[in-house]
CSV table of C-alpha atoms in Angstrom, one decimal:
chain,number,residue,atom,x,y,z
U,1,ASP,CA,16.4,-8.2,-7.5
U,2,ALA,CA,16.9,-6.3,-4.2
U,3,GLY,CA,13.4,-5.0,-4.2
U,4,VAL,CA,12.4,-1.4,-3.3
U,5,ILE,CA,15.0,0.1,-1.0
U,6,GLN,CA,14.2,2.8,1.4
U,7,SER,CA,16.4,4.8,3.8
U,8,PRO,CA,16.6,5.6,6.6
U,9,ARG,CA,14.6,2.7,8.1
U,10,HIS,CA,14.1,4.6,11.4
U,11,GLU,CA,14.4,8.3,12.1
U,12,VAL,CA,13.7,10.3,15.2
U,13,THR,CA,13.9,14.1,14.8
U,14,GLU,CA,12.9,17.2,16.6
U,15,MET,CA,10.1,19.4,15.5
U,16,GLY,CA,11.1,22.0,13.0
U,17,GLN,CA,13.9,19.9,11.5
U,18,GLU,CA,14.1,18.9,7.9
U,19,VAL,CA,13.6,15.2,7.1
U,20,THR,CA,14.6,13.6,3.8
U,21,LEU,CA,13.4,10.1,3.0
U,22,ARG,CA,15.0,8.2,0.1
U,23,CYS,CA,13.8,5.5,-2.2
U,24,LYS,CA,15.4,3.3,-4.9
U,25,PRO,CA,12.7,1.6,-7.0
U,26,ILE,CA,13.1,-1.8,-8.6
U,27,SER,CA,15.2,-1.5,-11.7
U,28,GLY,CA,13.0,-1.1,-14.8
U,29,HIS,CA,9.9,0.0,-13.1
U,30,ASN,CA,8.4,3.2,-14.4
U,31,SER,CA,5.9,4.1,-11.7
U,32,LEU,CA,6.9,5.2,-8.2
U,33,PHE,CA,4.6,5.9,-5.3
U,34,TRP,CA,5.0,7.4,-1.8
U,35,TYR,CA,2.4,6.2,0.7
U,36,ARG,CA,2.0,7.1,4.4
U,37,GLN,CA,0.6,4.8,7.0
U,38,THR,CA,-0.8,5.8,10.4
U,39,MET,CA,-3.1,4.1,12.9
U,40,MET,CA,-5.8,6.7,12.4
U,41,ARG,CA,-5.9,7.0,8.7
U,42,GLY,CA,-4.4,3.8,7.4
U,43,LEU,CA,-2.5,3.8,4.1
U,44,GLU,CA,-2.7,6.9,2.0
U,45,LEU,CA,-1.1,7.8,-1.3
U,46,LEU,CA,0.9,11.0,-1.1
U,47,ILE,CA,2.3,11.3,-4.6
U,48,TYR,CA,3.0,9.2,-7.6
U,49,PHE,CA,5.4,9.5,-10.5
U,50,ASN,CA,5.3,7.9,-13.9
U,51,ASN,CA,8.5,8.0,-16.0
U,52,ASN,CA,10.0,10.4,-13.4
U,53,VAL,CA,7.2,12.9,-13.8
U,54,PRO,CA,4.8,13.7,-10.9
U,55,ILE,CA,1.3,12.7,-12.0
U,56,ASP,CA,-0.8,13.1,-9.0
U,57,ASP,CA,0.2,14.9,-5.8
U,58,SER,CA,-3.2,15.5,-4.4
U,59,GLY,CA,-2.4,13.5,-1.4
U,60,MET,CA,0.5,15.6,-0.3
U,61,PRO,CA,-0.7,17.1,3.0
U,62,GLU,CA,0.6,20.6,2.7
U,63,ASP,CA,3.5,22.7,1.4
U,64,ARG,CA,5.8,21.4,4.0
U,65,PHE,CA,5.9,18.2,1.9
U,66,SER,CA,7.8,17.9,-1.4
U,67,ALA,CA,8.9,15.0,-3.5
U,68,LYS,CA,11.4,14.7,-6.4
U,69,MET,CA,12.4,12.0,-8.8
U,70,PRO,CA,15.5,13.2,-10.6
U,71,ASN,CA,16.1,9.9,-12.4
U,72,ALA,CA,14.5,6.5,-12.8
U,73,SER,CA,16.4,5.0,-9.9
U,74,PHE,CA,16.0,7.5,-7.1
U,75,SER,CA,13.3,9.5,-5.4
U,76,THR,CA,13.1,11.7,-2.2
U,77,LEU,CA,10.3,12.8,0.0
U,78,LYS,CA,11.2,15.8,2.1
U,79,ILE,CA,9.4,17.4,5.0
U,80,GLN,CA,10.4,20.9,6.0
U,81,PRO,CA,9.7,21.8,8.8
U,82,SER,CA,8.7,18.6,10.4
U,83,GLU,CA,5.9,18.4,13.0
U,84,PRO,CA,4.9,15.8,15.5
U,85,ARG,CA,1.7,14.9,13.4
U,86,ASP,CA,4.0,13.9,10.6
U,87,SER,CA,5.0,10.8,12.7
U,88,ALA,CA,4.1,7.8,10.6
U,89,VAL,CA,5.6,5.1,8.4
U,90,TYR,CA,6.4,6.3,4.9
U,91,PHE,CA,6.4,3.6,2.2
U,92,CYS,CA,7.8,3.8,-1.2
U,93,ALA,CA,6.5,1.5,-3.9
U,94,SER,CA,7.2,0.8,-7.6
U,95,SER,CA,5.6,-1.0,-10.5
U,96,PHE,CA,5.4,-1.2,-14.2
U,97,TYR,CA,2.6,1.0,-15.4
U,98,GLY,CA,-0.4,-1.1,-16.3
U,99,SER,CA,-3.5,-2.6,-14.7
U,100,GLY,CA,-2.1,-6.1,-14.6
U,101,ASN,CA,1.1,-5.3,-12.8
U,102,THR,CA,1.7,-5.8,-9.1
U,103,ILE,CA,2.9,-3.0,-6.9
U,104,TYR,CA,6.0,-3.7,-4.8
U,105,PHE,CA,6.5,-2.0,-1.5
U,106,GLY,CA,9.7,-1.1,0.4
U,107,GLU,CA,10.1,-1.9,4.1
U,108,GLY,CA,9.2,1.7,5.0
U,109,SER,CA,10.8,4.6,6.8
U,110,TRP,CA,9.6,4.9,10.4
U,111,LEU,CA,9.5,8.6,11.3
U,112,THR,CA,9.1,10.0,14.8
U,113,VAL,CA,9.0,13.7,15.2
U,114,VAL,CA,9.3,14.8,18.9
O,1,LYS,CA,-14.9,8.7,-3.9
O,2,GLN,CA,-13.9,5.1,-3.6
O,3,GLU,CA,-14.2,3.6,-0.2
O,4,VAL,CA,-12.9,0.1,0.8
O,5,THR,CA,-14.1,-1.7,3.8
O,6,GLN,CA,-12.8,-4.9,5.3
O,7,ILE,CA,-14.5,-7.2,7.8
O,8,PRO,CA,-13.8,-8.5,10.2
O,9,ALA,CA,-11.3,-6.1,11.7
O,10,ALA,CA,-9.6,-8.9,13.6
O,11,LEU,CA,-9.8,-12.7,13.5
O,12,SER,CA,-8.3,-15.3,15.8
O,13,VAL,CA,-8.5,-18.9,14.8
O,14,PRO,CA,-6.9,-22.2,15.7
O,15,GLU,CA,-4.4,-23.7,13.3
O,16,GLY,CA,-5.9,-25.8,10.5
O,17,GLU,CA,-9.1,-23.8,10.0
O,18,ASN,CA,-10.2,-22.6,6.6
O,19,LEU,CA,-11.1,-18.9,6.8
O,20,VAL,CA,-12.6,-16.1,4.7
O,21,LEU,CA,-11.6,-12.4,4.8
O,22,ASN,CA,-14.0,-10.0,3.2
O,23,CYS,CA,-13.5,-6.8,1.3
O,24,SER,CA,-16.1,-4.4,-0.2
O,25,PHE,CA,-15.7,-1.4,-2.3
O,26,THR,CA,-18.2,1.3,-3.2
O,27,ASP,CA,-17.3,2.1,-6.9
O,28,SER,CA,-17.5,-1.0,-9.0
O,29,ALA,CA,-15.7,0.6,-11.9
O,30,ILE,CA,-12.3,-0.9,-10.9
O,31,TYR,CA,-9.4,-2.1,-13.0
O,32,ASN,CA,-8.2,-4.7,-10.6
O,33,LEU,CA,-8.1,-5.6,-6.9
O,34,GLN,CA,-5.1,-6.6,-4.9
O,35,TRP,CA,-4.7,-8.4,-1.7
O,36,PHE,CA,-1.6,-7.7,0.4
O,37,ARG,CA,-0.1,-9.1,3.5
O,38,GLN,CA,1.7,-6.9,6.1
O,39,ASP,CA,3.8,-8.4,8.9
O,40,PRO,CA,4.5,-6.2,12.0
O,41,GLY,CA,7.3,-3.7,11.2
O,42,LYS,CA,7.4,-4.6,7.6
O,43,GLY,CA,6.2,-3.4,4.3
O,44,LEU,CA,3.4,-4.8,2.2
O,45,THR,CA,3.7,-8.0,0.2
O,46,SER,CA,1.4,-8.5,-2.7
O,47,LEU,CA,-0.4,-11.8,-2.5
O,48,LEU,CA,-2.9,-11.8,-5.4
O,49,LEU,CA,-4.0,-9.4,-8.1
O,50,ILE,CA,-7.3,-10.0,-9.8
O,51,GLN,CA,-8.0,-8.2,-13.0
O,52,SER,CA,-11.5,-6.7,-13.4
O,53,SER,CA,-12.2,-9.4,-16.1
O,54,GLN,CA,-11.3,-12.3,-13.8
O,55,ARG,CA,-13.5,-13.9,-11.2
O,56,GLU,CA,-10.7,-15.5,-9.1
O,57,GLN,CA,-7.0,-16.1,-8.6
O,58,THR,CA,-5.3,-18.8,-6.7
O,59,SER,CA,-1.8,-19.1,-5.2
O,60,GLY,CA,-1.1,-22.1,-3.0
O,61,ARG,CA,-3.5,-22.1,-0.1
O,62,LEU,CA,-4.9,-18.7,-1.0
O,63,ASN,CA,-7.8,-18.1,-3.3
O,64,ALA,CA,-9.2,-14.6,-4.0
O,65,SER,CA,-12.6,-14.0,-5.7
O,66,LEU,CA,-14.0,-10.9,-7.2
O,67,ASP,CA,-17.6,-9.9,-7.8
O,68,LYS,CA,-17.5,-6.4,-9.4
O,69,SER,CA,-21.2,-6.0,-9.7
O,70,SER,CA,-21.7,-6.4,-6.0
O,71,GLY,CA,-18.5,-4.6,-5.1
O,72,ARG,CA,-17.0,-7.5,-3.1
O,73,SER,CA,-13.9,-9.6,-2.9
O,74,THR,CA,-13.1,-12.5,-0.6
O,75,LEU,CA,-9.7,-14.0,0.4
O,76,TYR,CA,-10.0,-17.6,1.3
O,77,ILE,CA,-7.1,-19.2,3.3
O,78,ALA,CA,-7.1,-22.9,3.4
O,79,ALA,CA,-5.6,-24.9,6.3
O,80,SER,CA,-4.4,-21.9,8.2
O,81,GLN,CA,-1.0,-22.0,9.8
O,82,PRO,CA,0.6,-19.8,12.6
O,83,GLY,CA,2.8,-18.3,9.9
O,84,ASP,CA,-0.2,-16.9,8.2
O,85,SER,CA,-0.6,-14.5,11.2
O,86,ALA,CA,-0.4,-11.0,9.8
O,87,THR,CA,-2.6,-8.1,8.6
O,88,TYR,CA,-4.3,-8.6,5.3
O,89,LEU,CA,-5.3,-5.6,3.2
O,90,CYS,CA,-7.2,-5.3,0.0
O,91,ALA,CA,-6.8,-2.3,-2.3
O,92,VAL,CA,-8.3,-1.0,-5.6
O,93,PRO,CA,-6.9,1.6,-7.9
O,94,SER,CA,-8.5,5.0,-8.3
O,95,LYS,CA,-8.4,7.5,-11.1
O,96,ALA,CA,-5.7,10.0,-11.1
O,97,ASN,CA,-6.6,13.5,-9.9
O,98,ALA,CA,-5.9,14.9,-13.3
O,99,GLY,CA,-8.1,12.3,-15.0
O,100,GLY,CA,-7.0,9.2,-16.8
O,101,THR,CA,-5.9,6.0,-15.2
O,102,SER,CA,-3.7,5.6,-12.1
O,103,TYR,CA,-3.3,1.9,-11.5
O,104,GLY,CA,-1.1,2.6,-8.6
O,105,LYS,CA,-3.2,5.1,-6.8
O,106,LEU,CA,-4.6,2.5,-4.5
O,107,THR,CA,-7.4,3.0,-2.0
O,108,PHE,CA,-6.8,0.5,0.9
O,109,GLY,CA,-9.1,-1.0,3.4
O,110,GLN,CA,-8.2,-0.8,7.0
O,111,GLY,CA,-7.1,-4.4,7.0
O,112,THR,CA,-8.0,-7.6,8.9
O,113,ILE,CA,-5.6,-8.6,11.7
O,114,LEU,CA,-5.3,-12.4,11.5
O,115,THR,CA,-3.9,-14.5,14.4
O,116,VAL,CA,-3.6,-18.2,13.9
O,117,HIS,CA,-2.7,-20.0,17.1
O,118,PRO,CA,-1.2,-23.4,17.4
């Protein structure tokens, strides 16, 4: 299996621009997670989907952030408009739902907003 | 609210040493605990997952233990090698905001940065 695939790997954008991050989970996994990692706050869960349905979005910072999962093999995280404080690494992860199942992370999307 | 703490924050050891990384959590009502490894510029790789009913898990030179009652886990690395250099993170699931179970809503520690020098 190719693992969790994220794109783009790196993006530099100007403040105010729209940013769209993409994720393809591991085939057959029914849970998908978007995490953000910064030096100051570490790893934080933004939102998670189960069977393509958003279950918990309490970690989404504000209305500028939105996430969708139109089907089992694709999800997007959008930031509009972007701000310099959104600069971080955004990770997508997937798993089978269940307490005994490992979560697999993608390589991350490194976002810099200038 | 679950809080996860890892000590030490950084560790530098010579090759061949056995070492212990520590993880503590405030809410002992956990479903499992996972240890991850993160290399610079990379994502997280799961090393070991311990279910709440288990006391330890082993994979090669790695051994993770779990003591739910005291809110602690340790990751033991035997005969460390330079290739073990990375950041090690522990994480526990938290309940979903709307109630119920969220095995993937992980609360992470800040990690231990391990350097093993030749």
